[in-house]
């Protein structure tokens, strides 16, 4: 039951990561933006349910977004932080 | 439903159980250890009461004889008083102290095992044979355990004493000369703090050389904090810059984590090596520097540093900056007085997707929990 819940939640987050990746590319108007590439990597970690990698990814989201305060204050920045919060929930479920 | 109260069945059972235990503890057949212990307390108490009573009586007689001018009786009672005091109190006191010390020695060394193991084994055998209850086994087990714990404490104490004795030898000659100027109590405190914080000997040497300097800010700090700062100073090679910050600030009252906005705590903590940082409230404004460029922005970010002269490559490496931060710009910022800053060593992020092998960390980073206070300098 719990495994199913985790998989369902992770799938939702993979979809969310994909959408955020698209929005970041549009925000910066850059197909090869580092944050967008990072989000694609997070989707891989979500597929593998790699808890340790996901922990590092959470640090990265905060580190990258807080390094760019204009992005941080935008809707996209707020959504990235909200996504980070959901990653935390998933990590807690994996423990 | 259980009925409680002393007249209830449960209450009667509890009272019966307790009464039986107390009776059992004073029954030499069932509990020889506790019975002997209780008897020795009773005997000791009776002896003490008798001694006090006799001494007071003879002293009273001596003073009464002095009042009556009966020198014959003064001599008689006086010599009895002296003899009683010397033999009874002094000699008896010495004997009791020696016995107590011997008992303590036995309990913290294997000597005690010659008594505690046979007593325990005897109680176990008697319990198997149904002669004694489980209480005796529990009690003798407790005594045996105390003996073993005492031995462990002795071994630990001897090892610690040895470490303390050789601690000085781990320091450089100049640090040793500072160390020997400390009082023994201060030496023990330093040894203990160094062990607890696990700082390297280079940090202790830095601390010792600093506190030997008049007006050093480290001398004002709690020892554990001073050692942490010394450790950061030696590991980053930025002693003077760090001490400059410390001397223009005071250690904030709470743990550094408490100053990080709650929603970011678990993502900020791993950014510092060893998940450690020093919380400082500035008493004078200080200048700090921000490396930025690429998608990273100049203002309003909480991430700063003390370095003013790094190349982009060095900054990205030492500060473990994200890939998106090209660090090809540097801007000085004034951090105003009363601002809380968190100073620590940047953790390595070399295996993270958002950084890379270049991001080894190890440089001093400053996290300003409220970056809105920062003033950009020209």
CSV table of C-alpha atoms in Angstrom, one decimal:
chain,number,residue,atom,x,y,z
A,1,UNK,CA,0.0,0.0,0.0
A,2,UNK,CA,2.7,2.4,1.1
A,3,UNK,CA,4.9,1.5,-1.9
A,4,UNK,CA,2.0,2.2,-4.3
A,5,UNK,CA,1.4,5.6,-2.5
A,6,UNK,CA,5.1,6.5,-2.9
A,7,UNK,CA,5.1,5.5,-6.6
A,8,UNK,CA,2.0,7.5,-7.3
A,9,UNK,CA,3.4,10.5,-5.4
A,10,UNK,CA,6.8,10.3,-7.2
A,11,UNK,CA,5.0,10.1,-10.6
A,12,UNK,CA,3.1,13.3,-9.8
A,13,UNK,CA,6.4,15.0,-8.8
A,14,UNK,CA,8.1,13.8,-12.0
A,15,UNK,CA,5.3,15.4,-14.0
A,16,UNK,CA,5.7,18.6,-11.8
A,17,UNK,CA,9.5,18.6,-12.4
A,18,UNK,CA,8.9,18.4,-16.2
A,19,UNK,CA,6.5,21.3,-16.1
A,20,UNK,CA,8.8,23.4,-14.0
A,21,UNK,CA,11.7,22.5,-16.3
A,22,UNK,CA,9.6,23.9,-19.2
A,23,UNK,CA,8.7,27.0,-17.3
A,24,UNK,CA,12.4,27.7,-16.3
A,25,UNK,CA,13.4,27.4,-20.0
A,26,UNK,CA,10.7,29.9,-20.9
A,27,UNK,CA,11.6,32.2,-17.9
A,28,UNK,CA,15.2,32.4,-19.0
A,29,UNK,CA,14.5,31.9,-22.7
A,30,UNK,CA,17.3,29.4,-22.7
A,31,UNK,CA,16.9,25.8,-23.8
A,32,UNK,CA,20.1,24.8,-22.0
A,33,UNK,CA,19.6,26.6,-18.8
A,34,UNK,CA,21.4,24.9,-15.9
A,35,UNK,CA,18.4,25.0,-13.6
A,36,UNK,CA,16.2,23.3,-16.3
A,37,UNK,CA,18.9,20.6,-16.7
A,38,UNK,CA,19.0,20.2,-13.0
A,39,UNK,CA,15.2,19.7,-12.9
A,40,UNK,CA,15.5,17.0,-15.5
A,41,UNK,CA,18.1,15.3,-13.3
A,42,UNK,CA,15.7,15.5,-10.4
A,43,UNK,CA,13.1,13.7,-12.4
A,44,UNK,CA,15.7,10.8,-12.9
A,45,UNK,CA,16.3,10.7,-9.1
A,46,UNK,CA,12.5,10.6,-8.6
A,47,UNK,CA,12.3,7.7,-11.0
A,48,UNK,CA,15.0,5.8,-9.1
A,49,UNK,CA,13.5,6.9,-5.7
A,50,UNK,CA,17.1,7.7,-4.7
A,51,UNK,CA,16.6,9.2,-1.3
A,52,UNK,CA,20.2,10.5,-0.8
A,53,UNK,CA,20.3,12.1,-4.2
A,54,UNK,CA,16.9,13.7,-3.6
A,55,UNK,CA,18.2,15.2,-0.3
A,56,UNK,CA,21.1,16.8,-2.3
A,57,UNK,CA,18.6,18.0,-4.9
A,58,UNK,CA,16.6,19.8,-2.2
A,59,UNK,CA,19.7,21.7,-1.1
A,60,UNK,CA,20.4,22.5,-4.7
A,61,UNK,CA,17.0,24.0,-5.4
A,62,UNK,CA,17.3,26.3,-2.5
A,63,UNK,CA,20.9,27.2,-3.2
A,64,UNK,CA,20.1,28.0,-6.9
A,65,UNK,CA,16.9,29.9,-6.3
A,66,UNK,CA,18.2,31.9,-3.4
A,67,UNK,CA,21.2,32.8,-5.5
A,68,UNK,CA,18.8,34.5,-8.0
A,69,UNK,CA,16.4,36.7,-5.9
A,70,UNK,CA,14.4,37.9,-8.9
A,71,UNK,CA,13.5,34.4,-9.7
A,72,UNK,CA,12.9,33.6,-6.0
A,73,UNK,CA,10.3,36.4,-5.8
A,74,UNK,CA,8.5,35.3,-9.0
A,75,UNK,CA,5.6,32.9,-9.2
A,76,UNK,CA,8.0,30.3,-10.7
A,77,UNK,CA,10.4,30.8,-7.7
A,78,UNK,CA,7.5,30.2,-5.3
A,79,UNK,CA,6.4,27.1,-7.2
A,80,UNK,CA,10.0,25.8,-7.1
A,81,UNK,CA,10.0,26.2,-3.3
A,82,UNK,CA,6.6,24.5,-3.1
A,83,UNK,CA,8.0,21.6,-5.2
A,84,UNK,CA,11.0,21.4,-2.8
A,85,UNK,CA,8.5,21.1,0.1
A,86,UNK,CA,6.8,18.2,-1.7
A,87,UNK,CA,10.2,16.5,-2.3
A,88,UNK,CA,10.7,16.7,1.5
A,89,UNK,CA,7.4,14.9,2.0
A,90,UNK,CA,8.5,12.2,-0.5
A,91,UNK,CA,11.8,11.8,1.3
A,92,UNK,CA,10.0,11.4,4.6
A,93,UNK,CA,7.8,8.7,3.0
A,94,UNK,CA,11.0,6.9,1.8
A,95,UNK,CA,12.4,6.7,5.3
B,1,UNK,CA,-12.6,-3.3,36.6
B,2,UNK,CA,-9.8,-3.1,39.2
B,3,UNK,CA,-10.9,-1.8,42.7
B,4,UNK,CA,-8.2,0.3,44.3
B,5,UNK,CA,-7.9,1.5,47.9
B,6,UNK,CA,-6.2,-0.2,50.9
B,7,UNK,CA,-9.4,-2.2,51.8
B,8,UNK,CA,-9.8,-3.5,48.3
B,9,UNK,CA,-8.4,-6.9,47.2
B,10,UNK,CA,-5.8,-5.2,45.0
B,11,UNK,CA,-4.8,-2.8,47.9
B,12,UNK,CA,-4.4,-5.7,50.3
B,13,UNK,CA,-2.3,-7.6,47.8
B,14,UNK,CA,0.0,-4.7,47.3
B,15,UNK,CA,0.4,-4.1,51.1
B,16,UNK,CA,1.0,-7.9,51.6
B,17,UNK,CA,3.6,-7.8,48.8
B,18,UNK,CA,5.5,-4.8,50.3
B,19,UNK,CA,5.4,-6.2,53.8
B,20,UNK,CA,6.7,-9.5,52.6
B,21,UNK,CA,9.6,-7.7,50.7
B,22,UNK,CA,10.6,-5.7,53.8
B,23,UNK,CA,10.4,-8.9,56.0
B,24,UNK,CA,12.4,-10.8,53.4
B,25,UNK,CA,15.1,-8.1,53.4
B,26,UNK,CA,15.6,-8.6,57.1
B,27,UNK,CA,15.5,-12.4,57.0
B,28,UNK,CA,19.1,-13.8,57.2
B,29,UNK,CA,18.0,-17.1,55.7
B,30,UNK,CA,16.3,-15.5,52.7
B,31,UNK,CA,18.4,-12.4,52.2
B,32,UNK,CA,21.8,-12.7,53.9
B,33,UNK,CA,23.4,-9.8,52.0
B,34,UNK,CA,20.7,-7.2,52.9
B,35,UNK,CA,20.3,-8.6,56.4
B,36,UNK,CA,24.1,-8.2,57.0
B,37,UNK,CA,24.0,-4.7,55.6
B,38,UNK,CA,21.0,-3.7,57.8
B,39,UNK,CA,22.7,-5.3,60.8
B,40,UNK,CA,25.9,-3.4,60.2
B,41,UNK,CA,24.0,-0.1,59.9
B,42,UNK,CA,22.2,-0.9,63.2
B,43,UNK,CA,25.4,-1.9,64.9
B,44,UNK,CA,27.2,1.2,63.6
B,45,UNK,CA,24.4,3.4,64.8
B,46,UNK,CA,24.3,1.8,68.2
B,47,UNK,CA,28.1,2.1,68.6
B,48,UNK,CA,27.9,5.8,67.6
B,49,UNK,CA,25.1,6.5,70.1
B,50,UNK,CA,27.0,4.7,72.8
B,51,UNK,CA,30.3,6.6,72.0
B,52,UNK,CA,28.5,10.0,72.0
B,53,UNK,CA,26.7,9.2,75.2
B,54,UNK,CA,29.8,8.0,77.0
B,55,UNK,CA,31.9,10.9,75.9
B,56,UNK,CA,29.3,13.4,77.0
B,57,UNK,CA,29.0,11.7,80.3
B,58,UNK,CA,32.7,11.6,81.0
B,59,UNK,CA,33.2,15.2,79.8
B,60,UNK,CA,30.3,16.2,82.1
B,61,UNK,CA,31.9,14.4,85.1
B,62,UNK,CA,35.3,16.0,84.3
B,63,UNK,CA,33.9,19.5,84.2
B,64,UNK,CA,31.8,18.8,87.4
B,65,UNK,CA,35.0,17.6,89.2
B,66,UNK,CA,36.8,20.8,88.1
B,67,UNK,CA,33.9,22.8,89.5
B,68,UNK,CA,34.2,20.9,92.8
B,69,UNK,CA,38.0,21.2,92.9
B,70,UNK,CA,38.3,17.4,93.1
B,71,UNK,CA,41.6,17.1,91.3
B,72,UNK,CA,41.8,13.4,91.9
B,73,UNK,CA,38.6,12.8,89.9
B,74,UNK,CA,39.6,15.4,87.3
B,75,UNK,CA,42.7,13.3,86.7
B,76,UNK,CA,40.7,10.1,86.6
B,77,UNK,CA,37.9,11.3,84.3
B,78,UNK,CA,40.2,13.5,82.2
B,79,UNK,CA,42.5,10.6,81.4
B,80,UNK,CA,39.5,8.5,80.5
B,81,UNK,CA,38.2,11.3,78.3
B,82,UNK,CA,41.6,11.6,76.5
B,83,UNK,CA,41.9,7.9,76.1
B,84,UNK,CA,38.3,7.5,74.9
B,85,UNK,CA,38.8,10.4,72.4
B,86,UNK,CA,42.0,9.1,71.1
B,87,UNK,CA,41.2,5.4,71.0
B,88,UNK,CA,37.5,5.6,70.3
B,89,UNK,CA,37.1,8.6,68.1
B,90,UNK,CA,40.5,9.1,66.4
B,91,UNK,CA,41.6,5.5,66.0
B,92,UNK,CA,38.0,4.3,65.4
B,93,UNK,CA,37.6,7.0,62.8
B,94,UNK,CA,40.9,6.0,61.1
B,95,UNK,CA,39.8,2.4,61.0
B,96,UNK,CA,36.4,3.2,59.6
B,97,UNK,CA,37.8,5.5,57.0
B,98,UNK,CA,40.4,2.8,56.0
B,99,UNK,CA,37.6,0.2,55.8
B,100,UNK,CA,35.5,2.5,53.6
B,101,UNK,CA,38.4,3.2,51.4
B,102,UNK,CA,39.3,-0.5,51.1
B,103,UNK,CA,35.6,-1.2,50.2
B,104,UNK,CA,35.8,1.5,47.5
B,105,UNK,CA,39.1,0.1,46.2
B,106,UNK,CA,37.5,-3.3,46.0
B,107,UNK,CA,34.5,-2.0,44.2
B,108,UNK,CA,36.5,-0.3,41.4
B,109,UNK,CA,39.1,-3.0,40.9
B,110,UNK,CA,39.1,-6.7,40.2
B,111,UNK,CA,39.8,-7.4,43.9
B,112,UNK,CA,36.1,-7.0,44.5
B,113,UNK,CA,35.3,-9.8,42.1
B,114,UNK,CA,36.7,-12.3,44.6
B,115,UNK,CA,33.8,-11.5,46.8
B,116,UNK,CA,31.0,-10.3,44.4
B,117,UNK,CA,31.2,-13.3,42.0
B,118,UNK,CA,31.1,-16.0,44.7
B,119,UNK,CA,28.2,-14.2,46.4
B,120,UNK,CA,26.3,-13.9,43.1
B,121,UNK,CA,27.0,-17.5,42.2
B,122,UNK,CA,25.9,-18.7,45.7
B,123,UNK,CA,22.6,-16.8,45.4
B,124,UNK,CA,22.0,-18.2,41.9
B,125,UNK,CA,22.6,-21.8,43.2
B,126,UNK,CA,20.4,-21.2,46.2
B,127,UNK,CA,17.7,-19.8,44.1
B,128,UNK,CA,17.8,-22.8,41.8
B,129,UNK,CA,17.6,-25.0,44.9
B,130,UNK,CA,14.6,-23.0,46.0
B,131,UNK,CA,16.4,-21.9,49.2
B,132,UNK,CA,16.4,-18.2,48.3
B,133,UNK,CA,14.2,-15.9,46.3
B,134,UNK,CA,14.8,-14.0,43.1
B,135,UNK,CA,15.3,-10.8,45.2
B,136,UNK,CA,18.7,-12.2,46.4
B,137,UNK,CA,19.8,-12.9,42.9
B,138,UNK,CA,18.7,-9.4,41.8
B,139,UNK,CA,20.6,-7.8,44.7
B,140,UNK,CA,23.8,-9.8,44.3
B,141,UNK,CA,23.6,-9.1,40.5
B,142,UNK,CA,23.3,-5.4,41.2
B,143,UNK,CA,26.4,-5.5,43.5
B,144,UNK,CA,28.3,-7.5,40.8
B,145,UNK,CA,27.2,-5.0,38.2
B,146,UNK,CA,28.3,-2.1,40.4
B,147,UNK,CA,31.7,-3.8,40.7
B,148,UNK,CA,32.1,-4.2,37.0
B,149,UNK,CA,30.9,-0.6,36.3
B,150,UNK,CA,33.4,0.6,38.9
B,151,UNK,CA,36.2,-1.3,37.1
B,152,UNK,CA,35.1,0.2,33.8
B,153,UNK,CA,35.2,3.7,35.4
B,154,UNK,CA,38.7,3.0,36.7
B,155,UNK,CA,40.0,1.9,33.3
B,156,UNK,CA,38.4,4.9,31.7
B,157,UNK,CA,39.8,7.2,34.3
B,158,UNK,CA,43.3,5.9,33.9
B,159,UNK,CA,43.1,6.2,30.1
B,160,UNK,CA,41.8,9.8,30.4
B,161,UNK,CA,44.5,10.6,32.9
B,162,UNK,CA,47.1,9.2,30.5
B,163,UNK,CA,45.7,11.2,27.6
B,164,UNK,CA,45.8,14.3,29.7
B,165,UNK,CA,49.4,13.7,30.7
B,166,UNK,CA,50.5,13.3,27.0
B,167,UNK,CA,48.2,16.1,25.7
B,168,UNK,CA,50.9,18.7,26.0
B,169,UNK,CA,53.3,16.6,23.8
B,170,UNK,CA,50.9,16.8,20.9
B,171,UNK,CA,51.4,20.6,20.7
B,172,UNK,CA,54.1,22.5,19.0
B,173,UNK,CA,56.9,23.9,21.3
B,174,UNK,CA,55.5,27.5,21.2
B,175,UNK,CA,52.0,26.2,22.0
B,176,UNK,CA,53.5,24.1,24.8
B,177,UNK,CA,55.0,27.2,26.4
B,178,UNK,CA,51.6,28.9,26.4
B,179,UNK,CA,50.0,25.8,27.7
B,180,UNK,CA,52.2,25.5,30.7
B,181,UNK,CA,51.3,29.1,31.7
B,182,UNK,CA,47.7,27.9,32.3
B,183,UNK,CA,46.6,26.7,35.7
B,184,UNK,CA,45.9,23.0,36.1
B,185,UNK,CA,42.2,23.7,36.1
B,186,UNK,CA,42.4,25.6,32.8
B,187,UNK,CA,44.6,22.9,31.3
B,188,UNK,CA,42.0,20.3,32.2
B,189,UNK,CA,39.2,22.5,30.8
B,190,UNK,CA,41.1,22.9,27.5
B,191,UNK,CA,41.9,19.2,27.3
B,192,UNK,CA,38.3,18.3,27.9
B,193,UNK,CA,36.9,20.9,25.4
B,194,UNK,CA,39.4,19.7,22.8
B,195,UNK,CA,38.3,16.1,23.3
B,196,UNK,CA,34.6,17.0,23.1
B,197,UNK,CA,34.8,19.2,20.1
B,198,UNK,CA,37.3,17.0,18.3
B,199,UNK,CA,39.3,20.0,17.0
B,200,UNK,CA,42.7,19.2,15.5
B,201,UNK,CA,45.9,20.1,17.4
B,202,UNK,CA,46.6,23.0,14.9
B,203,UNK,CA,43.4,24.6,16.1
B,204,UNK,CA,44.5,24.3,19.8
B,205,UNK,CA,47.8,25.8,18.9
B,206,UNK,CA,46.1,28.7,17.2
B,207,UNK,CA,43.9,29.2,20.2
B,208,UNK,CA,46.8,29.1,22.6
B,209,UNK,CA,48.9,31.5,20.6
B,210,UNK,CA,45.8,33.8,20.3
B,211,UNK,CA,44.9,33.9,24.0
B,212,UNK,CA,48.5,34.8,24.7
B,213,UNK,CA,48.0,38.0,22.8
B,214,UNK,CA,46.6,40.9,24.8
B,215,UNK,CA,43.1,41.9,23.7
B,216,UNK,CA,42.4,38.7,21.7
B,217,UNK,CA,38.7,38.3,21.0
B,218,UNK,CA,39.0,34.5,21.5
B,219,UNK,CA,39.9,35.0,25.2
B,220,UNK,CA,36.4,36.5,25.8
B,221,UNK,CA,34.5,33.5,24.3
B,222,UNK,CA,33.4,30.3,25.8
B,223,UNK,CA,36.1,27.7,25.3
B,224,UNK,CA,34.2,25.4,23.0
B,225,UNK,CA,33.2,28.3,20.7
B,226,UNK,CA,36.7,29.7,20.8
B,227,UNK,CA,38.1,26.3,19.7
B,228,UNK,CA,35.5,26.0,16.9
B,229,UNK,CA,36.6,29.4,15.6
B,230,UNK,CA,40.2,28.4,15.9
B,231,UNK,CA,39.5,25.3,13.9
B,232,UNK,CA,37.7,27.3,11.2
B,233,UNK,CA,40.6,29.8,11.1
B,234,UNK,CA,43.3,27.2,10.7
B,235,UNK,CA,41.4,25.0,8.2
B,236,UNK,CA,40.7,28.0,5.9
B,237,UNK,CA,43.9,29.9,6.6
B,238,UNK,CA,41.8,33.0,7.2
B,239,UNK,CA,42.6,33.6,10.9
B,240,UNK,CA,43.0,37.4,10.8
B,241,UNK,CA,39.8,38.0,8.7
B,242,UNK,CA,37.8,35.7,11.0
B,243,UNK,CA,39.1,37.4,14.2
B,244,UNK,CA,38.3,40.7,12.7
B,245,UNK,CA,34.7,39.6,12.4
B,246,UNK,CA,34.7,38.1,15.8
B,247,UNK,CA,36.1,41.2,17.4
B,248,UNK,CA,33.3,43.3,15.8
B,249,UNK,CA,30.6,41.0,17.0
B,250,UNK,CA,29.3,38.9,19.8
B,251,UNK,CA,28.2,35.3,19.7
B,252,UNK,CA,24.5,35.2,19.3
B,253,UNK,CA,22.6,33.5,22.1
B,254,UNK,CA,20.9,30.7,20.3
B,255,UNK,CA,22.2,27.8,18.2
B,256,UNK,CA,23.0,29.0,14.6
B,257,UNK,CA,20.2,26.8,13.2
B,258,UNK,CA,17.6,28.9,15.0
B,259,UNK,CA,18.5,31.9,12.9
B,260,UNK,CA,17.8,30.2,9.6
B,261,UNK,CA,14.2,30.8,8.4
B,262,UNK,CA,12.4,27.6,9.5
B,263,UNK,CA,11.3,26.7,5.9
B,264,UNK,CA,14.9,26.7,4.7
B,265,UNK,CA,16.6,25.0,7.7
B,266,UNK,CA,17.1,21.6,6.2
B,267,UNK,CA,18.4,23.0,3.0
B,268,UNK,CA,20.8,25.5,4.5
B,269,UNK,CA,22.3,23.2,7.2
B,270,UNK,CA,24.0,20.8,4.6
B,271,UNK,CA,25.5,23.8,2.9
B,272,UNK,CA,27.9,24.2,5.8
B,273,UNK,CA,30.7,21.6,6.4
B,274,UNK,CA,30.0,19.4,9.4
B,275,UNK,CA,26.6,21.1,9.5
B,276,UNK,CA,28.3,23.7,11.8
B,277,UNK,CA,28.4,27.5,11.6
B,278,UNK,CA,29.1,30.3,14.1
B,279,UNK,CA,26.1,32.7,14.8
B,280,UNK,CA,27.4,36.2,15.2
B,281,UNK,CA,25.6,39.5,16.0
B,282,UNK,CA,27.7,42.3,14.6
B,283,UNK,CA,28.4,45.1,17.0
B,284,UNK,CA,29.9,47.1,14.2
B,285,UNK,CA,29.1,47.0,10.5
B,286,UNK,CA,31.4,44.9,8.3
B,287,UNK,CA,32.1,44.5,4.6
B,288,UNK,CA,31.5,41.2,3.0
B,289,UNK,CA,31.7,40.1,-0.7
B,290,UNK,CA,29.3,38.4,-3.1
B,291,UNK,CA,30.5,36.5,-6.1
B,292,UNK,CA,27.9,36.4,-8.9
B,293,UNK,CA,27.3,36.2,-12.6
B,294,UNK,CA,25.5,34.1,-15.2
B,295,UNK,CA,22.0,33.4,-13.8
B,296,UNK,CA,23.1,34.3,-10.3
B,297,UNK,CA,22.1,37.8,-9.3
B,298,UNK,CA,24.0,40.6,-7.6
B,299,UNK,CA,21.7,41.8,-4.8
B,300,UNK,CA,19.3,40.4,-2.2
B,301,UNK,CA,20.9,36.9,-1.9
B,302,UNK,CA,21.9,35.6,1.5
B,303,UNK,CA,25.2,34.1,0.3
B,304,UNK,CA,28.4,36.1,0.9
B,305,UNK,CA,32.0,35.6,1.8
B,306,UNK,CA,35.0,37.2,3.4
B,307,UNK,CA,37.3,36.9,0.4
B,308,UNK,CA,37.8,39.9,-1.8
B,309,UNK,CA,40.3,38.7,-4.3
B,310,UNK,CA,39.3,35.3,-5.6
B,311,UNK,CA,39.3,34.4,-9.3
B,312,UNK,CA,35.9,33.1,-10.6
B,313,UNK,CA,37.3,29.6,-10.7
B,314,UNK,CA,38.6,29.8,-7.1
B,315,UNK,CA,35.3,31.3,-5.9
B,316,UNK,CA,33.2,28.6,-7.6
B,317,UNK,CA,35.5,25.9,-6.1
B,318,UNK,CA,36.0,27.3,-2.5
B,319,UNK,CA,32.4,28.4,-2.0
B,320,UNK,CA,30.8,25.4,-3.8
B,321,UNK,CA,28.7,27.7,-6.0
B,322,UNK,CA,25.9,26.4,-8.2
B,323,UNK,CA,26.7,25.7,-11.9
B,324,UNK,CA,24.5,28.7,-12.8
B,325,UNK,CA,26.7,31.1,-10.8
B,326,UNK,CA,29.7,32.0,-13.0
B,327,UNK,CA,31.2,34.2,-10.3
B,328,UNK,CA,32.7,36.5,-12.9
B,329,UNK,CA,31.5,39.5,-10.9
B,330,UNK,CA,32.3,40.6,-7.3
B,331,UNK,CA,30.3,43.2,-5.3
B,332,UNK,CA,31.2,44.4,-1.8
B,333,UNK,CA,28.3,44.8,0.7
B,334,UNK,CA,28.0,46.5,4.0
B,335,UNK,CA,26.4,44.3,6.7
B,336,UNK,CA,25.0,46.8,9.2
B,337,UNK,CA,25.5,46.7,13.0
B,338,UNK,CA,23.1,44.4,14.9
B,339,UNK,CA,22.8,42.0,11.9
B,340,UNK,CA,23.0,38.3,12.7
B,341,UNK,CA,25.4,36.5,10.3
B,342,UNK,CA,26.2,32.8,10.2
B,343,UNK,CA,29.8,32.1,9.4
B,344,UNK,CA,31.1,28.6,8.5
B,345,UNK,CA,33.0,26.5,6.0
B,346,UNK,CA,31.3,25.8,2.7
B,347,UNK,CA,30.5,22.1,2.4
B,348,UNK,CA,31.7,20.2,-0.7
B,349,UNK,CA,29.0,19.8,-3.3
B,350,UNK,CA,31.2,18.0,-5.8
B,351,UNK,CA,28.8,15.1,-6.3
B,352,UNK,CA,25.7,17.1,-6.6
B,353,UNK,CA,23.8,17.6,-9.9
B,354,UNK,CA,23.4,21.4,-9.3
B,355,UNK,CA,27.2,21.9,-8.8
B,356,UNK,CA,30.0,19.6,-10.0
B,357,UNK,CA,33.5,18.2,-9.3
B,358,UNK,CA,34.8,21.8,-9.2
B,359,UNK,CA,32.7,22.5,-6.0
B,360,UNK,CA,35.1,21.2,-3.4
B,361,UNK,CA,34.1,23.8,-0.8
B,362,UNK,CA,36.3,24.6,2.2
B,363,UNK,CA,36.2,28.4,1.9
B,364,UNK,CA,34.5,30.7,4.4
B,365,UNK,CA,30.9,31.5,3.5
B,366,UNK,CA,28.6,33.9,5.3
B,367,UNK,CA,24.9,33.3,5.3
B,368,UNK,CA,22.8,36.4,6.1
B,369,UNK,CA,19.3,35.2,7.1
B,370,UNK,CA,17.8,38.6,6.3
B,371,UNK,CA,19.6,39.8,3.1
B,372,UNK,CA,17.3,42.8,2.8
B,373,UNK,CA,19.6,44.6,5.3
B,374,UNK,CA,22.6,44.4,3.0
B,375,UNK,CA,23.9,47.7,1.6
B,376,UNK,CA,25.6,47.5,-1.8
B,377,UNK,CA,28.9,49.4,-1.8
B,378,UNK,CA,30.2,51.1,-4.9
